[in-house]
mmCIF file of C-alpha atoms in Angstrom:
data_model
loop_
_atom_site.group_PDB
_atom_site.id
_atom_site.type_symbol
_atom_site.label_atom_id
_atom_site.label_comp_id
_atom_site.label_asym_id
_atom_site.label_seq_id
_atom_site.Cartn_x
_atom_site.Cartn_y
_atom_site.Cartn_z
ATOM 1 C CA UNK A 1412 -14.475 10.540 -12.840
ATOM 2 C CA UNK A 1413 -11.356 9.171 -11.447
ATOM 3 C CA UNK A 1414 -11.304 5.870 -10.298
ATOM 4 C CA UNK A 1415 -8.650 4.454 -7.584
ATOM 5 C CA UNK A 1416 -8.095 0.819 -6.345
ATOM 6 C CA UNK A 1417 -7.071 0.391 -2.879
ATOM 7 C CA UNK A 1418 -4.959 -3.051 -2.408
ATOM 8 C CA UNK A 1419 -4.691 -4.753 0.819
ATOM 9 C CA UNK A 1420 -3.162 -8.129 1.849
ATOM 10 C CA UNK A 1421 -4.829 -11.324 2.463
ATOM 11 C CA UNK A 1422 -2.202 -12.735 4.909
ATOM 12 C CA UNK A 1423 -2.886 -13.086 8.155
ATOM 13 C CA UNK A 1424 -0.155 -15.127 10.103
ATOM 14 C CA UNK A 1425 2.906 -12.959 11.357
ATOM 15 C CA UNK A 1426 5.657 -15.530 10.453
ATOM 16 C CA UNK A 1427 6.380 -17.797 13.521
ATOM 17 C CA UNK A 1428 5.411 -15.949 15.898
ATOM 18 C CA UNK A 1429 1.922 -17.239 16.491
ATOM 19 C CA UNK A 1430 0.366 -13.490 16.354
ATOM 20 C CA UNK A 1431 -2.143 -12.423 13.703
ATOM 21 C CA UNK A 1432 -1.548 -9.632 11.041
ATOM 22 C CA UNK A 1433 -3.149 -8.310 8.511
ATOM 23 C CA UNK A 1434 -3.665 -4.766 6.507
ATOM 24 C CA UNK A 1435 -3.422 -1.680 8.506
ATOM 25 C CA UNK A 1436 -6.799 -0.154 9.421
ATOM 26 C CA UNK A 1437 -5.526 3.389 8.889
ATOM 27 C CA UNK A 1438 -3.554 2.890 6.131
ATOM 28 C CA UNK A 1439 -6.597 1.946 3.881
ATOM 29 C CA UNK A 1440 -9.212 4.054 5.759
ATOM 30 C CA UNK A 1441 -7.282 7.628 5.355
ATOM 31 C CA UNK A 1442 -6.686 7.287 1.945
ATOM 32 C CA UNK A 1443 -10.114 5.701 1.099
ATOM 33 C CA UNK A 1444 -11.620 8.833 3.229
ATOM 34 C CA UNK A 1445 -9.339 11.924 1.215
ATOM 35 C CA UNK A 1446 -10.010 10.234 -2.592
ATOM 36 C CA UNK A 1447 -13.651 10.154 -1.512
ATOM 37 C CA UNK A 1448 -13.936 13.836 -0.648
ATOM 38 C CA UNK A 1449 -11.944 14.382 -3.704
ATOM 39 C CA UNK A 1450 -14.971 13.046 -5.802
ATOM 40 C CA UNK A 1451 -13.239 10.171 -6.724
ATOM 41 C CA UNK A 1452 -14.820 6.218 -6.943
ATOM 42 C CA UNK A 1453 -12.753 4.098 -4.958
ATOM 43 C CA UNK A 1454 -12.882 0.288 -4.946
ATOM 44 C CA UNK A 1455 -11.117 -2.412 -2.643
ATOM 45 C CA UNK A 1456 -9.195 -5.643 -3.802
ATOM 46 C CA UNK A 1457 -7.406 -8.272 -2.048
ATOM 47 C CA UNK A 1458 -4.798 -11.207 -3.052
ATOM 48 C CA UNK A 1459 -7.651 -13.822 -2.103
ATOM 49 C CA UNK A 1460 -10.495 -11.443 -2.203
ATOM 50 C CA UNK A 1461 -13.184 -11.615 -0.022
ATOM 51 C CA UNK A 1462 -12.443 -10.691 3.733
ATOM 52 C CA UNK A 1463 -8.759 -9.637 4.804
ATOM 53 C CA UNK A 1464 -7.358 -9.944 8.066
ATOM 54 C CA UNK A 1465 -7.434 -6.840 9.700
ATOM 55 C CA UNK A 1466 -4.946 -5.300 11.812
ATOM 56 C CA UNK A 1467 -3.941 -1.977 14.076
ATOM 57 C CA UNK A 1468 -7.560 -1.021 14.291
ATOM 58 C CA UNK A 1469 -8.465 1.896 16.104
ATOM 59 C CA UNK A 1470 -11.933 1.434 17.650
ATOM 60 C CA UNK A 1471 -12.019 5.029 18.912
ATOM 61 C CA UNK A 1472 -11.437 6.477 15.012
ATOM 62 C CA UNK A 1473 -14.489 7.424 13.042
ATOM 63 C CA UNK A 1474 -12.584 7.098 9.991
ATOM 64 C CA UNK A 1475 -11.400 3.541 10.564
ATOM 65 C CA UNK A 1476 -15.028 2.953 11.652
ATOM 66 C CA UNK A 1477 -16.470 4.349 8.858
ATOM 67 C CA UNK A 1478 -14.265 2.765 6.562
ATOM 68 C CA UNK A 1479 -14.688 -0.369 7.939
ATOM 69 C CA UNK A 1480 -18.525 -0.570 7.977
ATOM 70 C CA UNK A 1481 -19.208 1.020 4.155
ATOM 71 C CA UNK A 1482 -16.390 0.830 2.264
ATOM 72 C CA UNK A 1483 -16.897 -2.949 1.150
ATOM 73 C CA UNK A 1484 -14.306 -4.277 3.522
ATOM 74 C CA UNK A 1485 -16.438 -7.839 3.483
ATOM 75 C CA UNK A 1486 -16.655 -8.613 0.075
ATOM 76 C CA UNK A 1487 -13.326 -7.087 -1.774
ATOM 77 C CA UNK A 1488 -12.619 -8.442 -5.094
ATOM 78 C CA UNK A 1489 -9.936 -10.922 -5.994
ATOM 79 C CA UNK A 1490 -7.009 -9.718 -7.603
ATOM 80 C CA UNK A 1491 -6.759 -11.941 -10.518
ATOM 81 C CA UNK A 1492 -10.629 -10.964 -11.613
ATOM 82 C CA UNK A 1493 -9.737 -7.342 -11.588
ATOM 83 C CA UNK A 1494 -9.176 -5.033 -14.616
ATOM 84 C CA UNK A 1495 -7.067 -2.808 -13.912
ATOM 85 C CA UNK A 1496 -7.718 -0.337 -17.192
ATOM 86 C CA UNK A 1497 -10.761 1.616 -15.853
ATOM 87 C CA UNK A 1498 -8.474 2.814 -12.706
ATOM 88 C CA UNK A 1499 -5.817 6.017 -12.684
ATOM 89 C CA UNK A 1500 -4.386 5.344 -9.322
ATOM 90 C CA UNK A 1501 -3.548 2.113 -7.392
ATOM 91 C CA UNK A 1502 -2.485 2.406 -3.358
ATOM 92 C CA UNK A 1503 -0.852 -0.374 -1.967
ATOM 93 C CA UNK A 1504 -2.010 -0.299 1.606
ATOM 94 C CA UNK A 1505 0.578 -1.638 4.443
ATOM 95 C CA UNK A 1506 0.055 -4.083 7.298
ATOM 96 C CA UNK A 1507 2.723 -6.850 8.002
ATOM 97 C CA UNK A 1508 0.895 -9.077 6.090
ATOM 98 C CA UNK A 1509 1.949 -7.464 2.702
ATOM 99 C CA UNK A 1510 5.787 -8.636 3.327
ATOM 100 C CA UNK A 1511 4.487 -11.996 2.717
ATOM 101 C CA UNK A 1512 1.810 -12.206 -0.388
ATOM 102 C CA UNK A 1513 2.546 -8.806 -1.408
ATOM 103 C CA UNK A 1514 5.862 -8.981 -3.234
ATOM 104 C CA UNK A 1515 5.542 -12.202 -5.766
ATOM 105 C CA UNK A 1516 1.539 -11.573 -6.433
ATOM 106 C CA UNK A 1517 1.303 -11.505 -10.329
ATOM 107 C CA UNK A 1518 -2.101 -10.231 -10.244
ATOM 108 C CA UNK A 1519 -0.625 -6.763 -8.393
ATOM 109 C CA UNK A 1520 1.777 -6.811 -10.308
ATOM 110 C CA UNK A 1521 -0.571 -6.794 -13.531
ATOM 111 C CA UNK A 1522 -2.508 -4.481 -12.055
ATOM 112 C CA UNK A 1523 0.412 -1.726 -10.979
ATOM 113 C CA UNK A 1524 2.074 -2.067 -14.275
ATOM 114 C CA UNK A 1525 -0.856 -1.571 -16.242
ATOM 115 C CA UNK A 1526 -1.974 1.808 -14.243
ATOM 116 C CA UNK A 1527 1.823 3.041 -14.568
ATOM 117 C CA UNK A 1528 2.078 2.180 -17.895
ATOM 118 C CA UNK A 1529 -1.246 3.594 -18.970
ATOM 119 C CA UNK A 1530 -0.401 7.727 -17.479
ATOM 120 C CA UNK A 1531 -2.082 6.341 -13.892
ATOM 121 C CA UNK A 1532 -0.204 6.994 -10.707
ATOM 122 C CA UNK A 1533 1.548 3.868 -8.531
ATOM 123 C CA UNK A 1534 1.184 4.870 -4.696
ATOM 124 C CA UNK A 1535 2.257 2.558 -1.468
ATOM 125 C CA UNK A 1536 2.477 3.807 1.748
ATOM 126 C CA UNK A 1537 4.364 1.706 4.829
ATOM 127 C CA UNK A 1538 4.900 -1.868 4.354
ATOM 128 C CA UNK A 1539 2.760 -1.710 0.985
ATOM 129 C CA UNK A 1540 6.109 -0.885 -1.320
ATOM 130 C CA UNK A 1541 6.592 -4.787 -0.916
ATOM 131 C CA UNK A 1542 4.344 -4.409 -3.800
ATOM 132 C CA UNK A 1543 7.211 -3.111 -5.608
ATOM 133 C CA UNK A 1544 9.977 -5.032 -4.624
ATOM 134 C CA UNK A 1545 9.365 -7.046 -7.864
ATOM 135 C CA UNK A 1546 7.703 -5.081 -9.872
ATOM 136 C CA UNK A 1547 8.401 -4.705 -13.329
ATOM 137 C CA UNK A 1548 7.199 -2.919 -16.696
ATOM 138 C CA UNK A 1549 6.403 -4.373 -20.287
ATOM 139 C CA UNK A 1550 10.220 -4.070 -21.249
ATOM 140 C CA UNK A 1551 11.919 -5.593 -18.064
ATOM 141 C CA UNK A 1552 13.138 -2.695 -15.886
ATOM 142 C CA UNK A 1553 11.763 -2.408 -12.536
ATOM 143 C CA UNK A 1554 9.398 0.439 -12.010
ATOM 144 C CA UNK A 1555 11.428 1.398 -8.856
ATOM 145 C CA UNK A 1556 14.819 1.231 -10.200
ATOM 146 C CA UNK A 1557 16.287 4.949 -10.266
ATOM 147 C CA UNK A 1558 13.101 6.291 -8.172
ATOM 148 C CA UNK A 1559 12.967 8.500 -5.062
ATOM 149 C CA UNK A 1560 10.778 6.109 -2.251
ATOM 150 C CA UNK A 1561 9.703 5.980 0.977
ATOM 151 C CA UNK A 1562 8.776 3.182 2.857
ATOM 152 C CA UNK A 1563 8.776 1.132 6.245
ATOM 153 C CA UNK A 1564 12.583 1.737 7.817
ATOM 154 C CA UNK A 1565 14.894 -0.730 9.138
ATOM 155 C CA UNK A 1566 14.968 1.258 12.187
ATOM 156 C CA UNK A 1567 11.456 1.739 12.627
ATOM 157 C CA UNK A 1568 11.654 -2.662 11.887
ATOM 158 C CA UNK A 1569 13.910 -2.659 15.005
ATOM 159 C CA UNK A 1570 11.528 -0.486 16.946
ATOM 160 C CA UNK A 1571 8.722 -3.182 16.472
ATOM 161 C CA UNK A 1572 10.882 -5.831 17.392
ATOM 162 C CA UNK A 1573 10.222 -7.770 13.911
ATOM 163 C CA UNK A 1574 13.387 -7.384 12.182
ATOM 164 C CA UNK A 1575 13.961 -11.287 12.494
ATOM 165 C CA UNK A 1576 10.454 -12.268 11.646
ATOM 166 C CA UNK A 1577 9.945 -10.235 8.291
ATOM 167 C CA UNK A 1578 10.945 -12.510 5.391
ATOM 168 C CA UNK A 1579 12.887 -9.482 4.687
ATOM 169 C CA UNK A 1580 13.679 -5.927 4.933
ATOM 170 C CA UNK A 1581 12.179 -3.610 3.379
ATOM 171 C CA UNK A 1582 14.340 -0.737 2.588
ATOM 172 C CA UNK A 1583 16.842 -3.197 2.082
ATOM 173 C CA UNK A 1584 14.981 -4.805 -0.996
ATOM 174 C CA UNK A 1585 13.560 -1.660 -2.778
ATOM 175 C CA UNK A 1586 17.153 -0.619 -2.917
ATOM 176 C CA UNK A 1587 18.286 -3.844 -4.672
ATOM 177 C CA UNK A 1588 15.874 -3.357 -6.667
ATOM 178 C CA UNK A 1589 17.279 0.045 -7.766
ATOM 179 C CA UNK A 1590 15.282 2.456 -5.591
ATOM 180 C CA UNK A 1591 16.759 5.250 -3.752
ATOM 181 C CA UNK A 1592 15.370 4.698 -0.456
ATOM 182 C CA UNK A 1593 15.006 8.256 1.404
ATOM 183 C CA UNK A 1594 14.296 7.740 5.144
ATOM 184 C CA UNK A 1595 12.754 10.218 7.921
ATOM 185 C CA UNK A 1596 12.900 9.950 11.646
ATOM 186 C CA UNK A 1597 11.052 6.930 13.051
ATOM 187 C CA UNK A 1598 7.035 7.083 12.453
ATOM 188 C CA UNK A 1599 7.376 10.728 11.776
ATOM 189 C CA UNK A 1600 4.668 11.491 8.449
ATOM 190 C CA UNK A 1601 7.451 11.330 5.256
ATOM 191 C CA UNK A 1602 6.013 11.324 1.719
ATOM 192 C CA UNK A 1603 8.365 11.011 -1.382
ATOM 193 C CA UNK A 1604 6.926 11.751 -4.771
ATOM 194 C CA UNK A 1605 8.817 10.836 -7.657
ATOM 195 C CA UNK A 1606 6.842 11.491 -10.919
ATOM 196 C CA UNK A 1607 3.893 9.253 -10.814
ATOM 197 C CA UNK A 1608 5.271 7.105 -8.065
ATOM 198 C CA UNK A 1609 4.025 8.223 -4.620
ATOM 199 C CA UNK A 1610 4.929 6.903 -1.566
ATOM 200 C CA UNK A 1611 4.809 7.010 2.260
ATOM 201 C CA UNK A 1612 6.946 5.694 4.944
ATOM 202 C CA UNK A 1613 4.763 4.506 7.699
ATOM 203 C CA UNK A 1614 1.441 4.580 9.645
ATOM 204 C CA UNK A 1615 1.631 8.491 10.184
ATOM 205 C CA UNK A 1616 2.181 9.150 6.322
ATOM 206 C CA UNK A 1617 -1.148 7.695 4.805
ATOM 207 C CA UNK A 1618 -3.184 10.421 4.614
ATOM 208 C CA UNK A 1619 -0.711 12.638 3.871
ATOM 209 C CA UNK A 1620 0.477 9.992 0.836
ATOM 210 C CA UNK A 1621 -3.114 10.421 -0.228
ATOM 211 C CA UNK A 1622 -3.224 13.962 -0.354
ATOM 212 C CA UNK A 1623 0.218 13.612 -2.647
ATOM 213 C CA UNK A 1624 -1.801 11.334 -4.782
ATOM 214 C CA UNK A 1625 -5.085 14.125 -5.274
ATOM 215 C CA UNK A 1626 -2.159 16.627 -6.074
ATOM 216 C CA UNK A 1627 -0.428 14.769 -8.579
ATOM 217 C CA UNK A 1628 -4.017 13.725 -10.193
ATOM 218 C CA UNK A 1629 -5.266 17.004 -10.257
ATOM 219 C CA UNK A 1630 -2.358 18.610 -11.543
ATOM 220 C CA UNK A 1631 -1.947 15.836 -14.729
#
């Protein structure tokens, strides 16, 4: 049975602006929703577990809804209690909030580097490749650094009018850390697969990121 882990941010303030944030409904809920009919287990953690902030939800989409009311939204386990050897795929879900407790997390970054390191697949979709920004392997390279990704654009930062709240950009910092960023037309679905690395580049890319992910899985 293949088991994937579905990380989402525990941040909730969007920098100084005074507005809430959060993970992004959809971005959890449409992967969560193809693994599922795939046959796969799928479990939730969080940075602080328990309850994260939730944000962009669509109260009009039965998958949100769904995912929402049975997935174990409530009660997601803690990063630092999770063992990340029973899993084959980890999806770093976006949502503002990840550009903030996302990028320095040790615990993620325990987790991602054990599933890459063990034959599992790494997958991030939106602002969740701040997970990566960091991220390295047992011998000190980052698992980025020479890979194809995807991820949130500095134009589509512009186009939301947060390019000065963000702590940072993040095309900008997946390509310092050695990552070939490869951008599509704003929120147009844009998946990158580089080996066991998966990735999407916004909102509109999720499910289609997790359909990548089954793919790549399946065809192990």
């Amino acid at each position: 049975m293949t088991r994937a882990l579905i990380a989402l941010t525990s941040h909730r303030q969007l920098g100084t602006t005074g507005r809430e944030t959060g993970f992004y409904v959809g971005e959890a809920a449409e992967p969560w929703e193809v693994f599922r009919a795939a046959g796969w287990d799928v479990d939730l953690v969080s940075v602080a577990g328990g309850r994260p902030p939730v944000d962009g939800h669509d109260e009009n989409d039965k998958t949100q809804n769904d995912f929402l009311a049975t997935a174990g939204v409530e009660h997601t386990a803690r990063a630092a209690d999770v063992d990340p050897t029973g899993y084959d795929v980890v999806v770093f879900a976006g949502g503002h909030g990840t550009m903030w407790d996302f990028p320095d997390d040790p615990d993620l970054a325990r987790i991602a580097a054990t599933v890459y390191e063990r034959g599992g697949i790494v997958s991030a979709v939106c602002h969740g490749p701040s997970a990566l920004v960091n991220l390295k392997l047992s011998d000190g390279s980052y698992l980025v650094a020479g890979k194809r990704v995807a991820g949130f654009t500095n134009d589509e930062e512009s186009a939301v009018g947060l390019t000065d709240v963000v702590p940072f950009l993040l095309a900008d910092k997946l390509t310092e850390a050695g990552a070939v960023h490869v951008p599509a037309p704003n929120f147009t679905e844009h998946v990158v697969v580089d080996g066991r690395l998966v990735t999407g580049q916004n909102p509109q890319s999720a499910r289609a990121m997790a359909e990548a992910v089954v793919t790549a899985v399946t065809s192990r």
